[in-house]
Coordinates of C-alpha atoms and ligand atoms in Angstrom, one line a residue:
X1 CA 201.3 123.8 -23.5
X2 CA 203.2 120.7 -21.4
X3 CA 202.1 117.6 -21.4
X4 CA 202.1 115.4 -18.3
X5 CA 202.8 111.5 -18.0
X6 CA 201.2 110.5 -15.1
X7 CA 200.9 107.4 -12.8
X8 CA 203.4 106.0 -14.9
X9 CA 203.4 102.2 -13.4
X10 CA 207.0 101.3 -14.6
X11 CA 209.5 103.6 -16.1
X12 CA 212.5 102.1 -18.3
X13 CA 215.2 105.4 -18.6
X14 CA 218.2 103.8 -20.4
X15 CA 219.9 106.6 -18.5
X16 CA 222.6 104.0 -17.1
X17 CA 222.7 102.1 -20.2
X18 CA 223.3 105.9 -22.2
X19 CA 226.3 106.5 -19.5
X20 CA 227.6 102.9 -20.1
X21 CA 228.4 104.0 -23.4
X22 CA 225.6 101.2 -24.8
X23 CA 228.6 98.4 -23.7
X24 CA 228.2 95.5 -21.6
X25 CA 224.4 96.2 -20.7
X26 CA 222.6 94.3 -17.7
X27 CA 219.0 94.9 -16.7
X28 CA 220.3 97.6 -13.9
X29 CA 221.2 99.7 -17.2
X30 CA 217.4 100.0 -17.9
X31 CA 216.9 102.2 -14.7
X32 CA 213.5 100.6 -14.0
X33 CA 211.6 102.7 -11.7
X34 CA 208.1 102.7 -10.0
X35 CA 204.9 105.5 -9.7
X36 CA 206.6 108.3 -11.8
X37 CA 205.7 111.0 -14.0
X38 CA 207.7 112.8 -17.1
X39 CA 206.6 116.8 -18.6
X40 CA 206.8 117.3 -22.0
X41 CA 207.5 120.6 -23.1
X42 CA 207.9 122.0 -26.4
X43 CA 209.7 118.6 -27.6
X44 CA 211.9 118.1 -24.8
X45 CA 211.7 116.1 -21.4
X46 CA 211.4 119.2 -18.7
X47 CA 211.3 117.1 -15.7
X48 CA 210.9 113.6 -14.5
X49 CA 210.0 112.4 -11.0
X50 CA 207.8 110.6 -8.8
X51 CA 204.1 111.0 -9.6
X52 CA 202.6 114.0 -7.4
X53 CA 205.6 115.9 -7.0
X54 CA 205.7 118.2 -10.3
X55 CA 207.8 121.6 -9.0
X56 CA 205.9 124.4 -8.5
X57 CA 207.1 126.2 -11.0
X58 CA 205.8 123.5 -13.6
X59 CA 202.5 123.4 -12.4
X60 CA 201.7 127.0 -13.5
X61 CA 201.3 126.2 -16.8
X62 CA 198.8 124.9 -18.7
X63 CA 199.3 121.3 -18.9
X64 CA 197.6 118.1 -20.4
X65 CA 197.7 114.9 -18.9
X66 CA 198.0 111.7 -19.6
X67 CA 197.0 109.0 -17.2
X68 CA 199.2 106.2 -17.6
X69 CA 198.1 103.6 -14.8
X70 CA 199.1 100.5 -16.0
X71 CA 201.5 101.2 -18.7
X72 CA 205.2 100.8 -19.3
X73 CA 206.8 104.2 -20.7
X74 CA 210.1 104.0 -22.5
X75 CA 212.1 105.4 -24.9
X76 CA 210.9 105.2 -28.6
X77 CA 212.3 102.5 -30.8
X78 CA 215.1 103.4 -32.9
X79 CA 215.4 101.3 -36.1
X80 CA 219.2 102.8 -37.0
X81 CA 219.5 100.7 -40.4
X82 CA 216.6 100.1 -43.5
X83 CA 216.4 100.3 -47.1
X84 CA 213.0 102.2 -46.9
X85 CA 212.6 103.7 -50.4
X86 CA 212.0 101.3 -52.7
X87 CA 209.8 100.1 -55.5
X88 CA 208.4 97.1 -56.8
X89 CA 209.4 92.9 -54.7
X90 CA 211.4 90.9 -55.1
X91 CA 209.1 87.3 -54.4
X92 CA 210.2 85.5 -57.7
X93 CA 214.2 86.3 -56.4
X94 CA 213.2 84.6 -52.8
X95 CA 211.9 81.6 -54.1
X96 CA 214.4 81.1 -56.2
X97 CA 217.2 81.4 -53.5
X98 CA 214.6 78.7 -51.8
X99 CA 215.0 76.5 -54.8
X100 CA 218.8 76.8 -54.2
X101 CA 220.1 79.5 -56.5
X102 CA 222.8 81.9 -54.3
X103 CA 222.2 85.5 -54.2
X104 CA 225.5 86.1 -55.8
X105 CA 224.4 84.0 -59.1
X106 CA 221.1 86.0 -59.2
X107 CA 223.2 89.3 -58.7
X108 CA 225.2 88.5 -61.4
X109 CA 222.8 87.7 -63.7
X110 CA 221.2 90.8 -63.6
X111 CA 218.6 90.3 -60.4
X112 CA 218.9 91.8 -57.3
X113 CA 219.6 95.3 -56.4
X114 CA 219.9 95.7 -60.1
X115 CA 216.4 94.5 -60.3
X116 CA 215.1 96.6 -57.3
X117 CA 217.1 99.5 -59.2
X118 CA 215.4 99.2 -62.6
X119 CA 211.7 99.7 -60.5
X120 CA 213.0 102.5 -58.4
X121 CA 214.8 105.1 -61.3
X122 CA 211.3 104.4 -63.3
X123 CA 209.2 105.3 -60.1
X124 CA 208.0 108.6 -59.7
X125 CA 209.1 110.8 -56.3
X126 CA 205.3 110.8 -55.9
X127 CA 205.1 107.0 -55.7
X128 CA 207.8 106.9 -54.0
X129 CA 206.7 108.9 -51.0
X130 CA 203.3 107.2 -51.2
X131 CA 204.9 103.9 -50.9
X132 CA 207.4 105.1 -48.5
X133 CA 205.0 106.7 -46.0
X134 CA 203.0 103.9 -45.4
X135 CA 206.1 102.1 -44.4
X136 CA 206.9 104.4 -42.1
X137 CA 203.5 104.6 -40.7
X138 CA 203.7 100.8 -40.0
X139 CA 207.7 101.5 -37.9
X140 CA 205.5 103.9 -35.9
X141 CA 202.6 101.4 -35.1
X142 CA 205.4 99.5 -33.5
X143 CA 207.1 102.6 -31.2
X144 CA 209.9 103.7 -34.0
X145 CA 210.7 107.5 -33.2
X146 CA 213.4 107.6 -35.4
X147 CA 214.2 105.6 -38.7
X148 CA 217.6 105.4 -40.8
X149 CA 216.9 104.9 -44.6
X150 CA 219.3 104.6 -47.3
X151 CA 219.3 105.3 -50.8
X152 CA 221.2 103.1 -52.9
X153 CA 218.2 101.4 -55.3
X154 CA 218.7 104.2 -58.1
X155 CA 222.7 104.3 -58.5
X156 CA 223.0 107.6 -60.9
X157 CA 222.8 110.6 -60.0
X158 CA 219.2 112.3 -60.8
X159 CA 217.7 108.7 -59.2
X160 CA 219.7 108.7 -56.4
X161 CA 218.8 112.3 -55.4
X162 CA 214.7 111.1 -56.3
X163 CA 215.3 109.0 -53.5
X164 CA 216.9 111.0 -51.0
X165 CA 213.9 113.9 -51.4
X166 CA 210.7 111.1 -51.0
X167 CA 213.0 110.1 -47.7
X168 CA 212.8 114.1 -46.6
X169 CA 209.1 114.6 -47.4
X170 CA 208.1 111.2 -44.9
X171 CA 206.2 112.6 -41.8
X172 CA 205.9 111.9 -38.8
X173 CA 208.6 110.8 -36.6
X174 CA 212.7 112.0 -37.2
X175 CA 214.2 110.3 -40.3
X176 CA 218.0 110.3 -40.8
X177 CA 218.9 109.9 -44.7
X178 CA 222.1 107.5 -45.8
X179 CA 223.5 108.2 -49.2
X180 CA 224.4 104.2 -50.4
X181 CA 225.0 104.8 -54.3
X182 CA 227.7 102.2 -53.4
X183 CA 225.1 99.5 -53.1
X184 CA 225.9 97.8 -56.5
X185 CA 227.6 98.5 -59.9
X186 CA 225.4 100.2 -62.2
X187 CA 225.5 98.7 -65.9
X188 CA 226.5 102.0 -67.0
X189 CA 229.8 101.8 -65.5
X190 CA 232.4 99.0 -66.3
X191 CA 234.5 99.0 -63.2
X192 CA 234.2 100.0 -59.2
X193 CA 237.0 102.0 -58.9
X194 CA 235.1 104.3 -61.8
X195 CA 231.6 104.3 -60.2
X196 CA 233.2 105.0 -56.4
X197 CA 235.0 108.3 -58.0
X198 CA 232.2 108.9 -60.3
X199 CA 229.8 109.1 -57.0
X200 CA 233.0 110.9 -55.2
X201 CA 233.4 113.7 -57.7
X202 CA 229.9 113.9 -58.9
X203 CA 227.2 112.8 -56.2
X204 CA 228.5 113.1 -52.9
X205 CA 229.0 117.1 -53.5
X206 CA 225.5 117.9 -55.0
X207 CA 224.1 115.8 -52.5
X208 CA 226.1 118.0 -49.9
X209 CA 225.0 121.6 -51.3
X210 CA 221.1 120.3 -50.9
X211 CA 221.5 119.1 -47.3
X212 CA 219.8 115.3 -48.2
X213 CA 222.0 113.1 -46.3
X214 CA 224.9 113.5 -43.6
X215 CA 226.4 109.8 -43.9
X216 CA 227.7 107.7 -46.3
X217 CA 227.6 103.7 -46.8
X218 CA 229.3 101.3 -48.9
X219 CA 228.8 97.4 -49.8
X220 CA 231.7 95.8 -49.3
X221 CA 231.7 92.8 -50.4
X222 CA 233.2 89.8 -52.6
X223 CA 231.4 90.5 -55.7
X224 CA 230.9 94.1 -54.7
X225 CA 232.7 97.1 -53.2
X226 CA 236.5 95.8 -52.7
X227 CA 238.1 97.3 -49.8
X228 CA 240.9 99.4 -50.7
X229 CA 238.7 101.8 -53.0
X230 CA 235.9 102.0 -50.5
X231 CA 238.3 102.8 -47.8
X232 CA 239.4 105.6 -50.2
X233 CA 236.1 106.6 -51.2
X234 CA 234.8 106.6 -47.4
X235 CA 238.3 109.1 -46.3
X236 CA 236.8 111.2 -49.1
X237 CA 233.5 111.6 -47.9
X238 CA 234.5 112.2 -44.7
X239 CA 236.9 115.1 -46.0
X240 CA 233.5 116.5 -47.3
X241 CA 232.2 116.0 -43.9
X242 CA 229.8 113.1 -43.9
X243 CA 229.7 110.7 -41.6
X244 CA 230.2 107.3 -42.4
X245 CA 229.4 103.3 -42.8
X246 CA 229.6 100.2 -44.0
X247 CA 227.9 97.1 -45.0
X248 CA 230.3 94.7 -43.4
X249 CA 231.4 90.9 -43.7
X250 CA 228.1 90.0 -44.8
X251 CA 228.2 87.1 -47.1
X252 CA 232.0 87.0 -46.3
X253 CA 235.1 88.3 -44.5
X254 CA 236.1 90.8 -46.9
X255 CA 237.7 93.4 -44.8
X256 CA 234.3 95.7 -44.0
X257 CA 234.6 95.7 -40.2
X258 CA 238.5 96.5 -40.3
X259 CA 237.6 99.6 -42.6
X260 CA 235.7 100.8 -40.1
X261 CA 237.7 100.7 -37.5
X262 CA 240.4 102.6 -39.8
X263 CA 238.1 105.2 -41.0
X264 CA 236.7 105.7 -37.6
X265 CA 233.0 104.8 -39.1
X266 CA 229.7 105.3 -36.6
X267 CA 228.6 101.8 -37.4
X268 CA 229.8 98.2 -38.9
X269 CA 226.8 96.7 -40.4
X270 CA 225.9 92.8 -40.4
X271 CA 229.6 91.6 -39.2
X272 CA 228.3 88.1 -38.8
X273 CA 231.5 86.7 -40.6
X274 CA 234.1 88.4 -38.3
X275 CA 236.5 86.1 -36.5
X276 CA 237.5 86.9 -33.0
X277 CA 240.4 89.2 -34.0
X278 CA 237.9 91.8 -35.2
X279 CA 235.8 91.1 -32.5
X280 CA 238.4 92.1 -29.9
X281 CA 239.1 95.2 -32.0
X282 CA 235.9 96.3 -32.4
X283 CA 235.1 96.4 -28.9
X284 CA 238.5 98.9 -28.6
X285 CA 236.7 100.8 -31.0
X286 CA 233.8 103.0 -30.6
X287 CA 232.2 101.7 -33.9
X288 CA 228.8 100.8 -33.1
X289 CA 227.8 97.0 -34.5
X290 CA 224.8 97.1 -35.9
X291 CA 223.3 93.3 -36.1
X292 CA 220.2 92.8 -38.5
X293 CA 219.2 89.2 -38.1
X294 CA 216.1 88.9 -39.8
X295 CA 218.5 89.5 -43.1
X296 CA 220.5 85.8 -41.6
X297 CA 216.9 84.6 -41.0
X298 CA 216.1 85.0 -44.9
X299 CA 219.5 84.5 -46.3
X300 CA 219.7 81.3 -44.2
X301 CA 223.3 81.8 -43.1
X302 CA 224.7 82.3 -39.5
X303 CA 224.0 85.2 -36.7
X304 CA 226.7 87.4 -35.8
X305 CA 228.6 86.8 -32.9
X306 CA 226.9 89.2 -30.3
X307 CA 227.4 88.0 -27.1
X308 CA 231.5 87.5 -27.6
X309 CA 231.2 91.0 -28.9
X310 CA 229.3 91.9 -25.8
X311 CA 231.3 90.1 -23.7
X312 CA 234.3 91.7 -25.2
X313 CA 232.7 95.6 -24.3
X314 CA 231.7 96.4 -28.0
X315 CA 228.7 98.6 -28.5
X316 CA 225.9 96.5 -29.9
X317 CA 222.5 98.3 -31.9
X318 CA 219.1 96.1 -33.7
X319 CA 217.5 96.6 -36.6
X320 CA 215.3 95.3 -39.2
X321 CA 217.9 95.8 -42.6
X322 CA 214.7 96.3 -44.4
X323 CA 214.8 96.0 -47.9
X324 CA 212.8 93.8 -50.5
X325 CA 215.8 91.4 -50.5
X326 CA 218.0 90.4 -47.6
X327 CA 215.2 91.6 -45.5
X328 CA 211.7 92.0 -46.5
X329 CA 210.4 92.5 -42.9
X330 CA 209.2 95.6 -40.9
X331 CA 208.9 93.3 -37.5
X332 CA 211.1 95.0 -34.8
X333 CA 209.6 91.7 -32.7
X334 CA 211.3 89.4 -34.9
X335 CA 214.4 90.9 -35.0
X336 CA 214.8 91.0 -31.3
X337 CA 213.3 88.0 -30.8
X338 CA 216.2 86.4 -33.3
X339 CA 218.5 88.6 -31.4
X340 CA 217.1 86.3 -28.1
X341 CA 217.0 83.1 -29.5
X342 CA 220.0 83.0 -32.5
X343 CA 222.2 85.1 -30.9
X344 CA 221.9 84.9 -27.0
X345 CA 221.6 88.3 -26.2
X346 CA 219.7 89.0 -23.5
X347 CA 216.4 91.0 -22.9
X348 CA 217.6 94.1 -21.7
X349 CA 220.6 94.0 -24.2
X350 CA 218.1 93.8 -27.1
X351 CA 216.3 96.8 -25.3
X352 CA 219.3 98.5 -25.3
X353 CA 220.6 97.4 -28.7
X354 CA 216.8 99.2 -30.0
X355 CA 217.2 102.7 -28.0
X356 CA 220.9 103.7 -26.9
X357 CA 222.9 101.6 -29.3
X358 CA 220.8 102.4 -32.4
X359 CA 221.1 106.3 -30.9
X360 CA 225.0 105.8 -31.0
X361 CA 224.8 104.0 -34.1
X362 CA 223.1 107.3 -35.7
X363 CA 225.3 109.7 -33.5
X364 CA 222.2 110.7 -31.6
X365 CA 223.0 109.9 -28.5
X366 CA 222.8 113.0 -26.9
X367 CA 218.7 113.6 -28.3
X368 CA 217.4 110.7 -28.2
X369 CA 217.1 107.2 -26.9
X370 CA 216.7 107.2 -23.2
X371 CA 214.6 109.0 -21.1
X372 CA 216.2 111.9 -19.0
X373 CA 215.7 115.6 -18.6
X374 CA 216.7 117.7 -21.5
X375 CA 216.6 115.3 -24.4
X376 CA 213.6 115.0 -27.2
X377 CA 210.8 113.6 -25.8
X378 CA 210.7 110.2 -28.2
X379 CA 208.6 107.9 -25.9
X380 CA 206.8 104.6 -26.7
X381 CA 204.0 103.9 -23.9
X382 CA 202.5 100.1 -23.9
X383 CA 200.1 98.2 -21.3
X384 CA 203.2 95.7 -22.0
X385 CA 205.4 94.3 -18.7
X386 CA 208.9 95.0 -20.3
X387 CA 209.8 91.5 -19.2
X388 CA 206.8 90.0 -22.2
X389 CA 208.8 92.3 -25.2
X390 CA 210.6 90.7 -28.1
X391 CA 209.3 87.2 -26.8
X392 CA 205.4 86.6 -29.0
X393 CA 205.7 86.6 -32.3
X394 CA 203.0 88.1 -34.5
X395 CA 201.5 90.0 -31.3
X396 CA 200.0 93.4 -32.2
X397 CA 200.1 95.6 -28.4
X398 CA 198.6 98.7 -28.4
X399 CA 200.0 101.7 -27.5
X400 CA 200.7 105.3 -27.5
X401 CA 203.8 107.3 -29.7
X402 CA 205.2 110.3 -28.5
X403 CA 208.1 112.0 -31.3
X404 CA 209.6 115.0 -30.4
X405 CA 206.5 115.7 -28.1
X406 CA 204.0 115.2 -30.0
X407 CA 201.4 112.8 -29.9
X408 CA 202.0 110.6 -33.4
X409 CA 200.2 107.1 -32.9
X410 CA 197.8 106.7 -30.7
X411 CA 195.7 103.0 -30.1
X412 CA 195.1 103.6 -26.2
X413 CA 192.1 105.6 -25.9
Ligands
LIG1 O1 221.7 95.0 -46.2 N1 223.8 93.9 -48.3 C1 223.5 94.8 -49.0 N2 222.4 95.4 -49.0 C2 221.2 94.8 -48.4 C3 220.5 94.0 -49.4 C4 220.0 94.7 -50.6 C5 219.2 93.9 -51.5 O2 219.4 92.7 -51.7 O3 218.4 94.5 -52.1 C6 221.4 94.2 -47.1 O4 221.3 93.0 -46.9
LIG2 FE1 221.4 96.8 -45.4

């Protein structure tokens, strides 16, 4: 059975924004339009026009409708880069970086992910999918239709693939699985270069043969990942035929965005150290930059430079960086509201950053988010003018979820 949208007041398609390539995004990229209607069928948008003029051919079949008089439909949120799978907090760690300890000196004493690892490996894969489902419950109540997670909070190998199965039993809406055993050094291993070809030889080809994750991210950092044996590490993941990542120029310019660029990488992650050299040469580039400013907001350091990256034609994508340290938020309001008021992006950049960048940023471009005849039908519908998003903080709007077609949060009725 179809489903009909109907009446739609205002329709945002992102279809100019998707054949901009997701660069240098102006509110005529959201293909606003008036009085339209969208069939569903059997996951995919069949056809899209103006309200009352559904082909013949459509209206054969049985369809259900959905009035939606008064409503802004859109593509569903993408939220390309969280830490989802977790276990325990990490409270006593946030006040201490309040009281003025660095998240370095807690690393290295033992905190950290290394704390956030020691709860995960003794979780069980039923706890984790518990916990994990409720989180991904609360991305939906906020019109996420697809959500990135990572592993990387177990670093060995029977952990690590614990956490990559709880991320392929979540339901509802499409999850896309990151292997990130390069998060931090495990204490059973003395040195990075042994880990990386421990996970290279060891990891990365089991976790292959079981189809649990198609990309591959690394940390690199001072005091982490350094970048010659992550570029190395990231070539030979990509001869095994992931894609890949990275974590880059977070807490310093240490050489993640220029990796990316060399290993042709889907996304640079953070970048909020990069100078203007790497901005001009990721803006050549076709790496997506993924900015996740609630992380700067709770690490209290500076906001990637978006607009010069904008400005300079790179690809820009949102997201929340979830994860009970850097980031222990869920709010998709937040982030773009930061994105508005840190970074001077504007609002249909941030709207663009949420649906076609994040898509590019997941290499998913072609499925999902924007609205046009043929792709999955991933569609957030809110009473909201488009023009009040990312601007209250702590609103709750109601709404209703469409993934892949079917109806998955509904608070409308
Ligand atoms: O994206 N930077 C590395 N990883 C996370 C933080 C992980 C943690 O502190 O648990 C991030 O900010
Ligand atoms: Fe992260």
């Amino acid at each position: 059975m179809g489903i009909l949208l109907k009446n739609i007041s205002t329709l945002l398609t992102l279809q100019e924004a998707r054949r901009k390539d997701g660069r240098r995004i102006t509110e005529a990229d959201l293909g606003i339009l008036q009085k339209q209607s969208v069939l569903i069928e059997k996951e995919k948008i069949a056809w899209m026009g103006p309200t009352g003029k559904l082909p013949k051919e459509f209206a054969r079949k049985k369809i259900k409708e959905h009035d939606m008089k008064g409503l802004t439909v859109m593509p569903g949120l993408i939220e390309c880069h969280t830490h989802l799978i977790y276990a325990g907090n990490r409270a006593a760690e946030f006040e201490m970086r309040n009281q003025g300890v660095s998240y370095q000196e807690i690393a290295a004493k033992g905190g950290g992910i290394l704390s956030t690892m020691k709860h995960t490996r003794e979780s069980s894969l039923k706890q984790l999918v518990q916990e994990g489902q409720k989180r991904v419950n609360h991305f939906i109540s906020q019109g996420v239709t697809t959500i990135e997670m990572k592993s990387g909070y177990a670093l060995n190998l029977k952990d690590e693939l614990k956490v990559l199965q709880a991320a392929q039993n979540l339901e509802g809406v499409r999850t896309v699985s990151t292997f990130l055993g390069a998060h931090a050094l495990p204490p059973e291993f003395k040195t990075y270069e042994s880990y990386l070809e421990f996970l290279a030889d060891q990891v990365l080809p089991v976790v292959k043969k079981k189809k649990l994750a198609g990309r591959v991210d690394v940390f690199i950092e001072k005091g982490f990942f350094p970048k010659e044996a992550s570029e190395k590490y990231l070539r030979r993941a990509k001869e095994m035929g992931f894609d890949v990542l990275i974590h880059a120029d977070q807490m310093t310019l240490s050489g993640g965005s220029e990796v990316a660029i060399n290993v042709e990488a889907l996304s640079g992650d953070h970048l909020l150290q990069i100078t203007n050299k790497e901005i001009q040469a990721l803006a050549k580039s076709n790496v997506t930059c993924v900015m996740l400013p609630s992380a700067d907001l709770y690490t209290r350091t500076k906001y990637p430079p978006a607009k010069e990256l904008i400005e300079a034609g790179a690809r820009v994508a949102l997201a929340t960086d979830f994860n009970p340290g850097t980031s222990p938020t869920q709010d998709l309001n937040l982030v773009g509201l930061l994105a508005r008021l840190e970074m001077k992006m504007s609002l249909p950049q941030v709207i663009s950053a949420y649906t076609v960048g994040a898509a590019f940023a997941l290499n998913l471009q072609n499925e999902t988010g924007s609205i046009e005849v043929g792709k999955c039908a991933d569609i957030l519908c809110t009473p909201q003018d488009w023009r009040c998003m990312f601007y209250s903080v702590g609103e709750v709007v109601e709404k209703k979820v469409f993934s892949r077609g079917k109806l998955v949060f509904d608070r409308l009725k």
